[in-house]
Amino acid sequence: MDDKKIITKATKRLKERKFVKKLKIALLIFLLVLLIVYFVVGLIYNNGNFSITLDRNLYLKNKIIIYDDPDYKVFRSELYADPVNYFDNISYKWLPEDIDQHEGSHNGENYVAYSFYIENTGDEVSDYWSEIVIDDVIKNVDEAVRVRVYKNGESETYAKIGKDGKPEKHTIPFEDDKLIKLDHVENFKPGDIIKYTIVFWLEGSDPECNDNILGGEIKMHMQFNSEYVEK
C-alpha cells in the first residue's frame, strides 16, 4: 500500500470520526431541547387549566381581595381551579342552569367551572381592570372552546371568531388570539362584592370541533389589575 492510499484512508476515517462526533452533539442538543420543552409545558400545566391572579397594588392601595370561600376572606394573590385532565365535546345546552350558584371549583363532566369573589374591603371608591388571557394552546383547541363569564348572575359567552370571519352563534368574539375578554369596573365602592363564575368547554356544534383537535389542551387565566396594561 503506497503512502497516497494510506493518507486517503486516514483522511476518510478522520472525517467519519468528525461526522459521528457532530452527530452525537446534535442528538444531545435535540434531547436537551425536548427536555426543556417538556419541562416548560409541564410547568405551564402544573397548576391546572385555569387560575386567577390579583395585582398586589389592588390590595396594598385599595384593599381589594379575591377569595372563593365567603367564610375565609384573606388576601391571596392567586386562586386555582381544579384541573380537568380530559375534555370531550359537549353542548352548551347540557350545562346546569344553576352553574353559577356554587363556590370554588365545581367542574362537571367535560367542563371547568370555577366561582369566586372580588371585594373592596377598603375605605375608598376604587376601580379595576380584568382580563381573561389564553396562556397556551395545543392542537388549536381554542378554535372550538367556549368561555362563559357570569358576573353577579349575568352571563356572556365568548368564542374565537369563525373561519368565515363571523362570530360563532350566541357568542362574543375574543378580543384577539390571546385576549378573550377585557373589562373595566368603575365606582367599586367600599363593601361592594362581585361574584364571578368562569365556565369553559369544547362546543360540539362548532365546525372546528373535529378530530383534528383530539389530544389538545388549553390553559388560561384571569387577572385583575389596578390599571390597564397595553399589550
mmCIF file of N, CA, C and O in Angstrom, residues 138-191:
data_model
loop_
_atom_site.group_PDB
_atom_site.id
_atom_site.type_symbol
_atom_site.label_atom_id
_atom_site.label_comp_id
_atom_site.label_asym_id
_atom_site.label_seq_id
_atom_site.Cartn_x
_atom_site.Cartn_y
_atom_site.Cartn_z
ATOM 1 N N ILE A 138 -52.679 23.764 22.668
ATOM 2 C CA ILE A 138 -52.106 22.638 21.931
ATOM 3 C C ILE A 138 -53.158 22.114 20.958
ATOM 4 O O ILE A 138 -54.314 21.906 21.324
ATOM 5 N N LYS A 139 -52.762 21.960 19.701
ATOM 6 C CA LYS A 139 -53.611 21.417 18.640
ATOM 7 C C LYS A 139 -54.872 22.258 18.380
ATOM 8 O O LYS A 139 -55.936 21.732 18.078
ATOM 9 N N ASN A 140 -54.727 23.571 18.482
ATOM 10 C CA ASN A 140 -55.794 24.506 18.092
ATOM 11 C C ASN A 140 -57.131 24.264 18.802
ATOM 12 O O ASN A 140 -58.202 24.479 18.224
ATOM 13 N N VAL A 141 -57.060 23.844 20.070
ATOM 14 C CA VAL A 141 -58.284 23.629 20.833
ATOM 15 C C VAL A 141 -59.091 24.922 20.973
ATOM 16 O O VAL A 141 -60.321 24.896 21.076
ATOM 17 N N ASP A 142 -58.387 26.069 20.969
ATOM 18 C CA ASP A 142 -59.080 27.347 21.130
ATOM 19 C C ASP A 142 -60.075 27.632 20.007
ATOM 20 O O ASP A 142 -60.958 28.480 20.145
ATOM 21 N N GLU A 143 -59.951 26.919 18.881
ATOM 22 C CA GLU A 143 -60.886 27.115 17.773
ATOM 23 C C GLU A 143 -62.306 26.686 18.143
ATOM 24 O O GLU A 143 -63.276 27.173 17.573
ATOM 25 N N ALA A 144 -62.415 25.762 19.104
ATOM 26 C CA ALA A 144 -63.735 25.229 19.448
ATOM 27 C C ALA A 144 -64.142 25.492 20.890
ATOM 28 O O ALA A 144 -65.227 25.093 21.300
ATOM 29 N N VAL A 145 -63.270 26.165 21.658
ATOM 30 C CA VAL A 145 -63.580 26.378 23.069
ATOM 31 C C VAL A 145 -64.624 27.477 23.237
ATOM 32 O O VAL A 145 -64.728 28.396 22.421
ATOM 33 N N ARG A 146 -65.412 27.354 24.291
ATOM 34 C CA ARG A 146 -66.351 28.399 24.688
ATOM 35 C C ARG A 146 -66.001 28.812 26.120
ATOM 36 O O ARG A 146 -65.736 27.949 26.972
ATOM 37 N N VAL A 147 -66.013 30.107 26.379
ATOM 38 C CA VAL A 147 -65.735 30.637 27.711
ATOM 39 C C VAL A 147 -66.934 31.475 28.122
ATOM 40 O O VAL A 147 -67.239 32.492 27.497
ATOM 41 N N ARG A 148 -67.618 31.039 29.168
ATOM 42 C CA ARG A 148 -68.784 31.779 29.665
ATOM 43 C C ARG A 148 -68.409 32.467 30.977
ATOM 44 O O ARG A 148 -67.881 31.830 31.890
ATOM 45 N N VAL A 149 -68.688 33.752 31.043
ATOM 46 C CA VAL A 149 -68.369 34.553 32.223
ATOM 47 C C VAL A 149 -69.663 35.027 32.872
ATOM 48 O O VAL A 149 -70.450 35.746 32.255
ATOM 49 N N TYR A 150 -69.879 34.585 34.107
ATOM 50 C CA TYR A 150 -71.003 35.061 34.917
ATOM 51 C C TYR A 150 -70.479 36.161 35.839
ATOM 52 O O TYR A 150 -69.473 35.976 36.537
ATOM 53 N N LYS A 151 -71.177 37.283 35.850
ATOM 54 C CA LYS A 151 -70.801 38.404 36.701
ATOM 55 C C LYS A 151 -72.058 38.826 37.457
ATOM 56 O O LYS A 151 -72.972 39.407 36.877
ATOM 57 N N ASN A 152 -72.093 38.460 38.739
ATOM 58 C CA ASN A 152 -73.297 38.680 39.549
ATOM 59 C C ASN A 152 -74.556 38.149 38.854
ATOM 60 O O ASN A 152 -75.597 38.804 38.814
ATOM 61 N N GLY A 153 -74.432 36.941 38.307
ATOM 62 C CA GLY A 153 -75.592 36.263 37.721
ATOM 63 C C GLY A 153 -75.820 36.522 36.247
ATOM 64 O O GLY A 153 -76.526 35.756 35.592
ATOM 65 N N GLU A 154 -75.239 37.603 35.712
ATOM 66 C CA GLU A 154 -75.391 37.907 34.287
ATOM 67 C C GLU A 154 -74.254 37.248 33.510
ATOM 68 O O GLU A 154 -73.090 37.366 33.891
ATOM 69 N N SER A 155 -74.604 36.567 32.409
ATOM 70 C CA SER A 155 -73.573 35.811 31.693
ATOM 71 C C SER A 155 -73.395 36.262 30.246
ATOM 72 O O SER A 155 -74.332 36.759 29.604
ATOM 73 N N GLU A 156 -72.172 36.086 29.776
ATOM 74 C CA GLU A 156 -71.823 36.291 28.370
ATOM 75 C C GLU A 156 -70.902 35.145 27.959
ATOM 76 O O GLU A 156 -70.078 34.687 28.759
ATOM 77 N N THR A 157 -71.046 34.697 26.721
ATOM 78 C CA THR A 157 -70.248 33.571 26.229
ATOM 79 C C THR A 157 -69.321 34.056 25.115
ATOM 80 O O THR A 157 -69.760 34.746 24.190
ATOM 81 N N TYR A 158 -68.064 33.645 25.204
ATOM 82 C CA TYR A 158 -67.043 34.115 24.272
ATOM 83 C C TYR A 158 -66.478 32.942 23.464
ATOM 84 O O TYR A 158 -66.362 31.825 23.959
ATOM 85 N N ALA A 159 -66.127 33.240 22.209
ATOM 86 C CA ALA A 159 -65.542 32.221 21.330
ATOM 87 C C ALA A 159 -64.640 32.902 20.313
ATOM 88 O O ALA A 159 -64.827 34.084 19.982
ATOM 89 N N LYS A 160 -63.676 32.154 19.834
ATOM 90 C CA LYS A 160 -62.819 32.662 18.767
ATOM 91 C C LYS A 160 -63.666 32.862 17.509
ATOM 92 O O LYS A 160 -64.562 32.061 17.228
ATOM 93 N N ILE A 161 -63.393 33.919 16.790
ATOM 94 C CA ILE A 161 -64.195 34.209 15.604
ATOM 95 C C ILE A 161 -64.077 33.068 14.600
ATOM 96 O O ILE A 161 -63.037 32.404 14.499
ATOM 97 N N GLY A 162 -65.169 32.774 13.890
ATOM 98 C CA GLY A 162 -65.202 31.631 12.981
ATOM 99 C C GLY A 162 -64.277 31.775 11.784
ATOM 100 O O GLY A 162 -63.789 32.867 11.472
ATOM 101 N N LYS A 163 -64.040 30.675 11.108
ATOM 102 C CA LYS A 163 -63.180 30.676 9.925
ATOM 103 C C LYS A 163 -63.745 31.557 8.811
ATOM 104 O O LYS A 163 -63.010 32.043 7.960
ATOM 105 N N ASP A 164 -65.059 31.781 8.847
ATOM 106 C CA ASP A 164 -65.692 32.636 7.849
ATOM 107 C C ASP A 164 -65.630 34.115 8.216
ATOM 108 O O ASP A 164 -66.181 34.967 7.516
ATOM 109 N N GLY A 165 -64.943 34.416 9.330
ATOM 110 C CA GLY A 165 -64.804 35.798 9.742
ATOM 111 C C GLY A 165 -65.989 36.337 10.514
ATOM 112 O O GLY A 165 -66.029 37.528 10.843
ATOM 113 N N LYS A 166 -66.946 35.477 10.835
ATOM 114 C CA LYS A 166 -68.137 35.894 11.566
ATOM 115 C C LYS A 166 -68.132 35.295 12.977
ATOM 116 O O LYS A 166 -67.550 34.230 13.195
ATOM 117 N N PRO A 167 -68.795 35.981 13.927
ATOM 118 C CA PRO A 167 -68.870 35.425 15.292
ATOM 119 C C PRO A 167 -69.618 34.097 15.297
ATOM 120 O O PRO A 167 -70.549 33.890 14.516
ATOM 121 N N GLU A 168 -69.176 33.189 16.175
ATOM 122 C CA GLU A 168 -69.900 31.936 16.341
ATOM 123 C C GLU A 168 -71.272 32.237 16.952
ATOM 124 O O GLU A 168 -71.452 33.234 17.652
ATOM 125 N N LYS A 169 -72.214 31.363 16.700
ATOM 126 C CA LYS A 169 -73.597 31.573 17.142
ATOM 127 C C LYS A 169 -73.678 31.746 18.660
ATOM 128 O O LYS A 169 -73.085 30.992 19.416
ATOM 129 N N HIS A 170 -74.410 32.774 19.089
ATOM 130 C CA HIS A 170 -74.663 33.059 20.505
ATOM 131 C C HIS A 170 -73.384 33.393 21.275
ATOM 132 O O HIS A 170 -73.298 33.132 22.483
ATOM 133 N N THR A 171 -72.380 33.953 20.613
ATOM 134 C CA THR A 171 -71.122 34.269 21.301
ATOM 135 C C THR A 171 -70.638 35.678 20.961
ATOM 136 O O THR A 171 -71.050 36.275 19.965
ATOM 137 N N ILE A 172 -69.732 36.149 21.796
ATOM 138 C CA ILE A 172 -68.994 37.390 21.553
ATOM 139 C C ILE A 172 -67.573 36.997 21.157
ATOM 140 O O ILE A 172 -66.958 36.162 21.832
ATOM 141 N N PRO A 173 -67.022 37.550 20.071
ATOM 142 C CA PRO A 173 -65.672 37.147 19.646
ATOM 143 C C PRO A 173 -64.598 37.525 20.662
ATOM 144 O O PRO A 173 -64.711 38.532 21.369
ATOM 145 N N PHE A 174 -63.539 36.703 20.730
ATOM 146 C CA PHE A 174 -62.366 37.049 21.518
ATOM 147 C C PHE A 174 -61.840 38.410 21.052
ATOM 148 O O PHE A 174 -61.990 38.783 19.888
ATOM 149 N N GLU A 175 -61.184 39.117 21.954
ATOM 150 C CA GLU A 175 -60.560 40.394 21.590
ATOM 151 C C GLU A 175 -59.468 40.182 20.538
ATOM 152 O O GLU A 175 -59.331 40.966 19.600
ATOM 153 N N ASP A 176 -58.685 39.134 20.715
ATOM 154 C CA ASP A 176 -57.680 38.735 19.725
ATOM 155 C C ASP A 176 -57.324 37.275 19.996
ATOM 156 O O ASP A 176 -58.024 36.594 20.744
ATOM 157 N N ASP A 177 -56.245 36.785 19.410
ATOM 158 C CA ASP A 177 -55.903 35.363 19.542
ATOM 159 C C ASP A 177 -55.567 34.957 20.973
ATOM 160 O O ASP A 177 -55.679 33.781 21.327
ATOM 161 N N LYS A 178 -55.135 35.897 21.798
ATOM 162 C CA LYS A 178 -54.737 35.586 23.173
ATOM 163 C C LYS A 178 -55.675 36.175 24.223
ATOM 164 O O LYS A 178 -55.842 35.601 25.295
ATOM 165 N N LEU A 179 -56.253 37.319 23.930
ATOM 166 C CA LEU A 179 -57.110 38.004 24.896
ATOM 167 C C LEU A 179 -58.571 37.657 24.637
ATOM 168 O O LEU A 179 -59.121 37.983 23.582
ATOM 169 N N ILE A 180 -59.190 36.997 25.604
ATOM 170 C CA ILE A 180 -60.582 36.592 25.459
ATOM 171 C C ILE A 180 -61.535 37.733 25.789
ATOM 172 O O ILE A 180 -62.443 38.051 25.023
ATOM 173 N N LYS A 181 -61.295 38.360 26.939
ATOM 174 C CA LYS A 181 -62.216 39.407 27.404
ATOM 175 C C LYS A 181 -61.457 40.451 28.206
ATOM 176 O O LYS A 181 -60.584 40.114 29.008
ATOM 177 N N LEU A 182 -61.814 41.721 28.006
ATOM 178 C CA LEU A 182 -61.257 42.830 28.766
ATOM 179 C C LEU A 182 -62.416 43.620 29.367
ATOM 180 O O LEU A 182 -63.397 43.903 28.684
ATOM 181 N N ASP A 183 -62.303 43.965 30.657
ATOM 182 C CA ASP A 183 -63.406 44.655 31.325
ATOM 183 C C ASP A 183 -62.860 45.673 32.318
ATOM 184 O O ASP A 183 -61.858 45.412 33.002
ATOM 185 N N HIS A 184 -63.517 46.820 32.392
ATOM 186 C CA HIS A 184 -63.136 47.866 33.349
ATOM 187 C C HIS A 184 -64.304 48.096 34.299
ATOM 188 O O HIS A 184 -65.391 48.490 33.880
ATOM 189 N N VAL A 185 -64.091 47.837 35.567
ATOM 190 C CA VAL A 185 -65.117 48.051 36.585
ATOM 191 C C VAL A 185 -64.806 49.354 37.313
ATOM 192 O O VAL A 185 -63.739 49.500 37.927
ATOM 193 N N GLU A 186 -65.722 50.305 37.233
ATOM 194 C CA GLU A 186 -65.549 51.603 37.873
ATOM 195 C C GLU A 186 -66.495 51.739 39.067
ATOM 196 O O GLU A 186 -67.430 50.960 39.234
ATOM 197 N N ASN A 187 -66.223 52.752 39.889
ATOM 198 C CA ASN A 187 -67.094 53.054 41.030
ATOM 199 C C ASN A 187 -67.310 51.833 41.923
ATOM 200 O O ASN A 187 -68.426 51.538 42.342
ATOM 201 N N PHE A 188 -66.220 51.127 42.200
ATOM 202 C CA PHE A 188 -66.246 49.937 43.056
ATOM 203 C C PHE A 188 -66.144 50.418 44.504
ATOM 204 O O PHE A 188 -65.067 50.694 45.013
ATOM 205 N N LYS A 189 -67.290 50.503 45.147
ATOM 206 C CA LYS A 189 -67.385 51.150 46.462
ATOM 207 C C LYS A 189 -66.930 50.224 47.592
ATOM 208 O O LYS A 189 -66.930 49.006 47.448
ATOM 209 N N PRO A 190 -66.568 50.827 48.749
ATOM 210 C CA PRO A 190 -66.251 50.012 49.934
ATOM 211 C C PRO A 190 -67.416 49.084 50.279
ATOM 212 O O PRO A 190 -68.569 49.509 50.325
ATOM 213 N N GLY A 191 -67.103 47.827 50.480
ATOM 214 C CA GLY A 191 -68.135 46.830 50.793
ATOM 215 C C GLY A 191 -68.741 46.161 49.570
ATOM 216 O O GLY A 191 -69.447 45.150 49.701
#
